[in-house]
Structures are given as C-alpha cells and as structure tokens.
GROMACS .gro file of C-alpha atoms in nm:
model
  259
    1UNK     CA    1  -0.776   1.440   1.387
    2UNK     CA    2  -1.100   1.624   1.458
    3UNK     CA    3  -1.295   1.350   1.279
    4UNK     CA    4  -1.108   1.086   1.478
    5UNK     CA    5  -1.192   1.253   1.810
    6UNK     CA    6  -1.559   1.300   1.722
    7UNK     CA    7  -1.602   0.936   1.619
    8UNK     CA    8  -1.430   0.814   1.934
    9UNK     CA    9  -1.658   1.032   2.148
   10UNK     CA   10  -1.970   0.906   1.971
   11UNK     CA   11  -1.853   0.546   2.001
   12UNK     CA   12  -1.819   0.570   2.378
   13UNK     CA   13  -1.721   0.226   2.507
   14UNK     CA   14  -1.615   0.119   2.155
   15UNK     CA   15  -1.340   0.383   2.139
   16UNK     CA   16  -1.072   0.130   2.240
   17UNK     CA   17  -1.195  -0.105   1.970
   18UNK     CA   18  -1.178   0.175   1.711
   19UNK     CA   19  -0.824   0.261   1.821
   20UNK     CA   20  -0.713  -0.100   1.788
   21UNK     CA   21  -0.885  -0.139   1.451
   22UNK     CA   22  -0.723   0.177   1.318
   23UNK     CA   23  -0.378   0.061   1.427
   24UNK     CA   24  -0.430  -0.276   1.259
   25UNK     CA   25  -0.557  -0.107   0.942
   26UNK     CA   26  -0.261   0.132   0.921
   27UNK     CA   27  -0.018  -0.152   0.992
   28UNK     CA   28  -0.166  -0.341   0.699
   29UNK     CA   29  -0.139  -0.032   0.477
   30UNK     CA   30   0.228   0.024   0.565
   31UNK     CA   31   0.307  -0.347   0.549
   32UNK     CA   32   0.153  -0.388   0.204
   33UNK     CA   33   0.329  -0.074   0.082
   34UNK     CA   34   0.664  -0.197   0.217
   35UNK     CA   35   0.633  -0.534   0.044
   36UNK     CA   36   0.540  -0.359  -0.281
   37UNK     CA   37   0.842  -0.128  -0.250
   38UNK     CA   38   1.072  -0.426  -0.188
   39UNK     CA   39   0.931  -0.604  -0.495
   40UNK     CA   40   0.988  -0.293  -0.706
   41UNK     CA   41   1.354  -0.250  -0.614
   42UNK     CA   42   1.433  -0.621  -0.636
   43UNK     CA   43   1.270  -0.637  -0.979
   44UNK     CA   44   1.453  -0.322  -1.095
   45UNK     CA   45   1.788  -0.456  -0.973
   46UNK     CA   46   1.735  -0.799  -1.136
   47UNK     CA   47   1.620  -0.651  -1.468
   48UNK     CA   48   1.914  -0.410  -1.478
   49UNK     CA   49   2.146  -0.704  -1.415
   50UNK     CA   50   2.006  -0.882  -1.721
   51UNK     CA   51   2.039  -0.566  -1.928
   52UNK     CA   52   2.410  -0.492  -1.883
   53UNK     CA   53   2.715  -0.709  -1.945
   54UNK     CA   54   3.090  -0.662  -1.931
   55UNK     CA   55   3.141  -0.905  -2.221
   56UNK     CA   56   3.141  -0.720  -2.555
   57UNK     CA   57   3.086  -1.049  -2.739
   58UNK     CA   58   2.733  -1.071  -2.596
   59UNK     CA   59   2.653  -0.699  -2.639
   60UNK     CA   60   2.467  -0.492  -2.895
   61UNK     CA   61   2.557  -0.143  -2.770
   62UNK     CA   62   2.828   0.013  -2.553
   63UNK     CA   63   2.744   0.212  -2.240
   64UNK     CA   64   3.093   0.287  -2.111
   65UNK     CA   65   3.447   0.157  -2.142
   66UNK     CA   66   3.361  -0.165  -1.959
   67UNK     CA   67   2.982  -0.203  -1.977
   68UNK     CA   68   2.752  -0.295  -2.261
   69UNK     CA   69   2.382  -0.344  -2.328
   70UNK     CA   70   2.258  -0.696  -2.388
   71UNK     CA   71   1.984  -0.773  -2.642
   72UNK     CA   72   1.734  -0.760  -2.356
   73UNK     CA   73   1.870  -0.427  -2.233
   74UNK     CA   74   1.861  -0.276  -2.579
   75UNK     CA   75   1.498  -0.387  -2.621
   76UNK     CA   76   1.374  -0.222  -2.300
   77UNK     CA   77   1.599   0.086  -2.295
   78UNK     CA   78   1.668   0.175  -2.659
   79UNK     CA   79   1.398   0.023  -2.879
   80UNK     CA   80   1.044   0.164  -2.925
   81UNK     CA   81   0.935  -0.080  -2.653
   82UNK     CA   82   1.080   0.164  -2.399
   83UNK     CA   83   0.780   0.394  -2.451
   84UNK     CA   84   0.538   0.116  -2.362
   85UNK     CA   85   0.742   0.031  -2.051
   86UNK     CA   86   0.766   0.397  -1.952
   87UNK     CA   87   0.391   0.466  -1.962
   88UNK     CA   88   0.261   0.120  -1.862
   89UNK     CA   89   0.252   0.194  -1.484
   90UNK     CA   90   0.058   0.516  -1.543
   91UNK     CA   91  -0.197   0.334  -1.759
   92UNK     CA   92  -0.217   0.056  -1.499
   93UNK     CA   93  -0.302   0.301  -1.221
   94UNK     CA   94  -0.569   0.485  -1.422
   95UNK     CA   95  -0.735   0.186  -1.589
   96UNK     CA   96  -0.630  -0.135  -1.416
   97UNK     CA   97  -0.685  -0.075  -1.048
   98UNK     CA   98  -1.039   0.053  -1.075
   99UNK     CA   99  -1.148  -0.265  -1.252
  100UNK     CA  100  -0.957  -0.482  -1.003
  101UNK     CA  101  -1.122  -0.320  -0.700
  102UNK     CA  102  -1.470  -0.364  -0.848
  103UNK     CA  103  -1.427  -0.723  -0.962
  104UNK     CA  104  -1.179  -0.894  -0.730
  105UNK     CA  105  -1.165  -0.983  -0.363
  106UNK     CA  106  -0.937  -0.798  -0.123
  107UNK     CA  107  -0.676  -1.073  -0.163
  108UNK     CA  108  -0.703  -1.045  -0.541
  109UNK     CA  109  -0.656  -0.668  -0.531
  110UNK     CA  110  -0.344  -0.720  -0.319
  111UNK     CA  111  -0.200  -0.960  -0.580
  112UNK     CA  112  -0.272  -0.700  -0.850
  113UNK     CA  113  -0.087  -0.440  -0.643
  114UNK     CA  114   0.219  -0.664  -0.616
  115UNK     CA  115   0.207  -0.727  -0.992
  116UNK     CA  116   0.196  -0.351  -1.044
  117UNK     CA  117   0.496  -0.312  -0.812
  118UNK     CA  118   0.692  -0.557  -1.031
  119UNK     CA  119   0.589  -0.362  -1.342
  120UNK     CA  120   0.708  -0.043  -1.178
  121UNK     CA  121   1.039  -0.217  -1.112
  122UNK     CA  122   1.073  -0.280  -1.485
  123UNK     CA  123   0.986   0.082  -1.558
  124UNK     CA  124   1.249   0.231  -1.322
  125UNK     CA  125   1.517  -0.038  -1.367
  126UNK     CA  126   1.731   0.203  -1.569
  127UNK     CA  127   1.830   0.378  -1.244
  128UNK     CA  128   2.069   0.090  -1.173
  129UNK     CA  129   2.229   0.153  -1.512
  130UNK     CA  130   2.234   0.533  -1.486
  131UNK     CA  131   2.323   0.598  -1.120
  132UNK     CA  132   2.581   0.452  -0.883
  133UNK     CA  133   2.458   0.194  -0.635
  134UNK     CA  134   2.588   0.403  -0.345
  135UNK     CA  135   2.389   0.711  -0.447
  136UNK     CA  136   2.074   0.502  -0.497
  137UNK     CA  137   2.112   0.365  -0.143
  138UNK     CA  138   2.175   0.711   0.001
  139UNK     CA  139   1.874   0.868  -0.173
  140UNK     CA  140   1.657   0.573  -0.068
  141UNK     CA  141   1.757   0.635   0.295
  142UNK     CA  142   1.686   1.008   0.266
  143UNK     CA  143   1.348   0.936   0.105
  144UNK     CA  144   1.259   0.683   0.375
  145UNK     CA  145   1.335   0.929   0.655
  146UNK     CA  146   1.143   1.210   0.485
  147UNK     CA  147   0.848   0.982   0.408
  148UNK     CA  148   0.828   0.855   0.766
  149UNK     CA  149   0.830   1.208   0.904
  150UNK     CA  150   0.570   1.339   0.660
  151UNK     CA  151   0.341   1.040   0.711
  152UNK     CA  152   0.367   1.084   1.088
  153UNK     CA  153   0.264   1.449   1.046
  154UNK     CA  154  -0.037   1.343   0.838
  155UNK     CA  155  -0.137   1.084   1.097
  156UNK     CA  156  -0.103   1.299   1.408
  157UNK     CA  157  -0.185   1.655   1.299
  158UNK     CA  158  -0.509   1.809   1.420
  159UNK     CA  159  -0.523   2.030   1.112
  160UNK     CA  160  -0.760   1.923   0.836
  161UNK     CA  161  -0.546   1.865   0.526
  162UNK     CA  162  -0.836   1.790   0.291
  163UNK     CA  163  -0.828   2.146   0.155
  164UNK     CA  164  -0.481   2.097   0.009
  165UNK     CA  165  -0.584   1.780  -0.173
  166UNK     CA  166  -0.732   1.944  -0.484
  167UNK     CA  167  -0.437   2.183  -0.506
  168UNK     CA  168  -0.189   1.895  -0.491
  169UNK     CA  169  -0.379   1.690  -0.749
  170UNK     CA  170  -0.382   1.987  -0.988
  171UNK     CA  171  -0.009   2.028  -0.931
  172UNK     CA  172   0.042   1.657  -0.998
  173UNK     CA  173  -0.145   1.675  -1.329
  174UNK     CA  174   0.066   1.974  -1.432
  175UNK     CA  175   0.380   1.784  -1.330
  176UNK     CA  176   0.284   1.484  -1.545
  177UNK     CA  177   0.217   1.706  -1.846
  178UNK     CA  178   0.546   1.893  -1.798
  179UNK     CA  179   0.736   1.563  -1.766
  180UNK     CA  180   0.589   1.429  -2.090
  181UNK     CA  181   0.669   1.753  -2.271
  182UNK     CA  182   1.025   1.748  -2.143
  183UNK     CA  183   1.078   1.399  -2.282
  184UNK     CA  184   1.084   1.567  -2.623
  185UNK     CA  185   1.242   1.899  -2.520
  186UNK     CA  186   1.517   1.736  -2.310
  187UNK     CA  187   1.572   2.061  -2.119
  188UNK     CA  188   1.802   2.021  -1.818
  189UNK     CA  189   1.664   2.339  -1.659
  190UNK     CA  190   1.308   2.215  -1.696
  191UNK     CA  191   1.407   1.873  -1.562
  192UNK     CA  192   1.557   2.039  -1.254
  193UNK     CA  193   1.242   2.246  -1.196
  194UNK     CA  194   1.021   1.936  -1.239
  195UNK     CA  195   1.228   1.746  -0.982
  196UNK     CA  196   1.218   2.026  -0.724
  197UNK     CA  197   0.844   2.087  -0.764
  198UNK     CA  198   0.783   1.712  -0.771
  199UNK     CA  199   0.954   1.662  -0.435
  200UNK     CA  200   0.732   1.931  -0.282
  201UNK     CA  201   0.414   1.789  -0.435
  202UNK     CA  202   0.479   1.431  -0.325
  203UNK     CA  203   0.588   1.549   0.020
  204UNK     CA  204   0.250   1.719   0.057
  205UNK     CA  205   0.067   1.417  -0.086
  206UNK     CA  206   0.235   1.188   0.167
  207UNK     CA  207   0.090   1.381   0.460
  208UNK     CA  208  -0.245   1.434   0.285
  209UNK     CA  209  -0.286   1.068   0.181
  210UNK     CA  210  -0.197   0.943   0.529
  211UNK     CA  211  -0.469   1.156   0.686
  212UNK     CA  212  -0.718   1.058   0.413
  213UNK     CA  213  -0.652   0.685   0.466
  214UNK     CA  214  -0.704   0.729   0.839
  215UNK     CA  215  -1.028   0.924   0.792
  216UNK     CA  216  -1.161   0.677   0.533
  217UNK     CA  217  -1.118   0.397   0.785
  218UNK     CA  218  -1.290   0.591   1.063
  219UNK     CA  219  -1.586   0.671   0.839
  220UNK     CA  220  -1.639   0.307   0.737
  221UNK     CA  221  -1.522   0.111   1.041
  222UNK     CA  222  -1.867   0.117   1.203
  223UNK     CA  223  -2.013  -0.073   0.905
  224UNK     CA  224  -1.793  -0.373   0.980
  225UNK     CA  225  -1.742  -0.455   0.610
  226UNK     CA  226  -1.411  -0.641   0.632
  227UNK     CA  227  -1.393  -0.699   0.257
  228UNK     CA  228  -1.419  -0.326   0.188
  229UNK     CA  229  -1.166  -0.247   0.460
  230UNK     CA  230  -0.926  -0.501   0.308
  231UNK     CA  231  -0.952  -0.335  -0.033
  232UNK     CA  232  -0.922   0.010   0.126
  233UNK     CA  233  -0.596  -0.097   0.293
  234UNK     CA  234  -0.450  -0.203  -0.044
  235UNK     CA  235  -0.565   0.117  -0.214
  236UNK     CA  236  -0.416   0.318   0.072
  237UNK     CA  237  -0.092   0.126   0.031
  238UNK     CA  238  -0.097   0.209  -0.341
  239UNK     CA  239  -0.135   0.581  -0.269
  240UNK     CA  240   0.155   0.591  -0.022
  241UNK     CA  241   0.365   0.364  -0.244
  242UNK     CA  242   0.327   0.604  -0.537
  243UNK     CA  243   0.413   0.898  -0.312
  244UNK     CA  244   0.729   0.722  -0.194
  245UNK     CA  245   0.847   0.598  -0.536
  246UNK     CA  246   0.790   0.932  -0.704
  247UNK     CA  247   0.955   1.129  -0.426
  248UNK     CA  248   1.251   0.889  -0.447
  249UNK     CA  249   1.279   0.932  -0.824
  250UNK     CA  250   1.265   1.313  -0.798
  251UNK     CA  251   1.530   1.320  -0.524
  252UNK     CA  252   1.747   1.080  -0.723
  253UNK     CA  253   1.742   1.319  -1.018
  254UNK     CA  254   1.855   1.597  -0.785
  255UNK     CA  255   2.104   1.415  -0.561
  256UNK     CA  256   2.209   1.099  -0.745
  257UNK     CA  257   2.561   1.047  -0.884
  258UNK     CA  258   2.553   0.921  -1.242
  259UNK     CA  259   2.768   0.638  -1.375
   0.00000   0.00000   0.00000
C-alpha cells in the first residue's frame, strides 16, 4: 500500500490512469484464475466419472458394495502411473512455466496455464471417488470465502507483507518434503498436522501473493510493456490458483466426509 501511494503521488495527473490500469490487471488475474479453477474441477469430475462404474462386469477392482474401478480408473489410481500423475503438476510448475514465459506470447502462456489446470484436475480427480459430493461443495464454499477475505486483506492492507514471503516459502518447502515422506509413512497424525499447517501457510500466501501481484504491476506499469503485463497477469493467476487449490485440498482433508 505504501508503494501504491508513493507511485500515485509521483505520477500526479496519471494517478487515475494507474488506478484504472491496476483494476484491469487484477480483474484479469482473478478472471484467469477463476477459469483455471473451473477447468480443474470440471476435468476432475469428468475423469472420476470415467474411473468408477456400478457395473461389476466392466470393472477390475471393487471400491465399495456398489462401486467399482474401471480399467481407466485402475490405471490412474492403482497402477504405477499414479506416481507420475501425482507429481506431474509439481514438475510442470518448476520446469514448464519458466520455459513458457520466456518463449511464448502472453496468449500462449495463458493457454499453457489452462493446460496445467486440466492436468491438475487429473491429479486431484480422486477426491470425487474418496469424498462425498456434498462435502466437496461445502469445503469449496468455505475455501472460496476464506480466499476472498485473505486476498482482500492482501490488496488493501497498508502493512508491507514482503517480510513474511521468505518465511512462507521455507514453510512450503518443508510442507512438500513432509507430504512426500508421509506418502510412505502413511501416518494419520502426521497427515493431520500437514493439513493444519498447510491451511495456515496457504492462507498467508494468499494475502502475500495478492500484495506482490499488485506491487509488481505498479513497478512495471510505467514502462507500458503490455506483453510483459499480460504474462505477469497469468503468472499472478497461477500463484493465486495454487494458493486456492492447495488450501482447498488441505481443508478437504480436515473437513471432508469420505465415501
């Protein structure tokens, strides 16, 4: 907020133009993120539908008294392919997006983001097999309300949140390592702790990333590089999208009702 005020003061007559540009930029960030989130949940729902059947004649494994895994479901949930699907989004974020931003146009980077959102849908599709649809909807609503509030705090606060960024990133790295370790330990207590800490970390990242996206725009808006601003909007959408999806997944582990 302090950076925003100082830039507006220096801009003088251009302050209204900066305000309008910032609103348009943030609208694009939230709009792109929302479309990506919709793609993710539609993809997850569709993939889960192809993975489960009520007809035992077309099944290869039984889930419950009246639901079975299809060949497709067995391949993505029970075969070694599940490990590739599980870690593919993480690899995509670390190795795919950097190359896309450097080589593609802003429109191309946006297409890559939507492709990533579909891949994430494949990765989390098991939630529609594991949890009830009602609990998924309820946790999604809770996450949406929390995300909106936290993002609003990050956008409007006058406090500089940059100092908490390195702390949150270190916590995120520790969370990823603990999650990987717990895949093999399968500790319910550790899973509960990871979910609680994860909610707190991604709550903080939501506010932090919102302020960072706003400040990044204000620092570069004067250059008038629309191609860079277009890519920055997509990368900002990616950051907030990851905050939302991960916070949702952590809350679902805590609050969701299992089938």
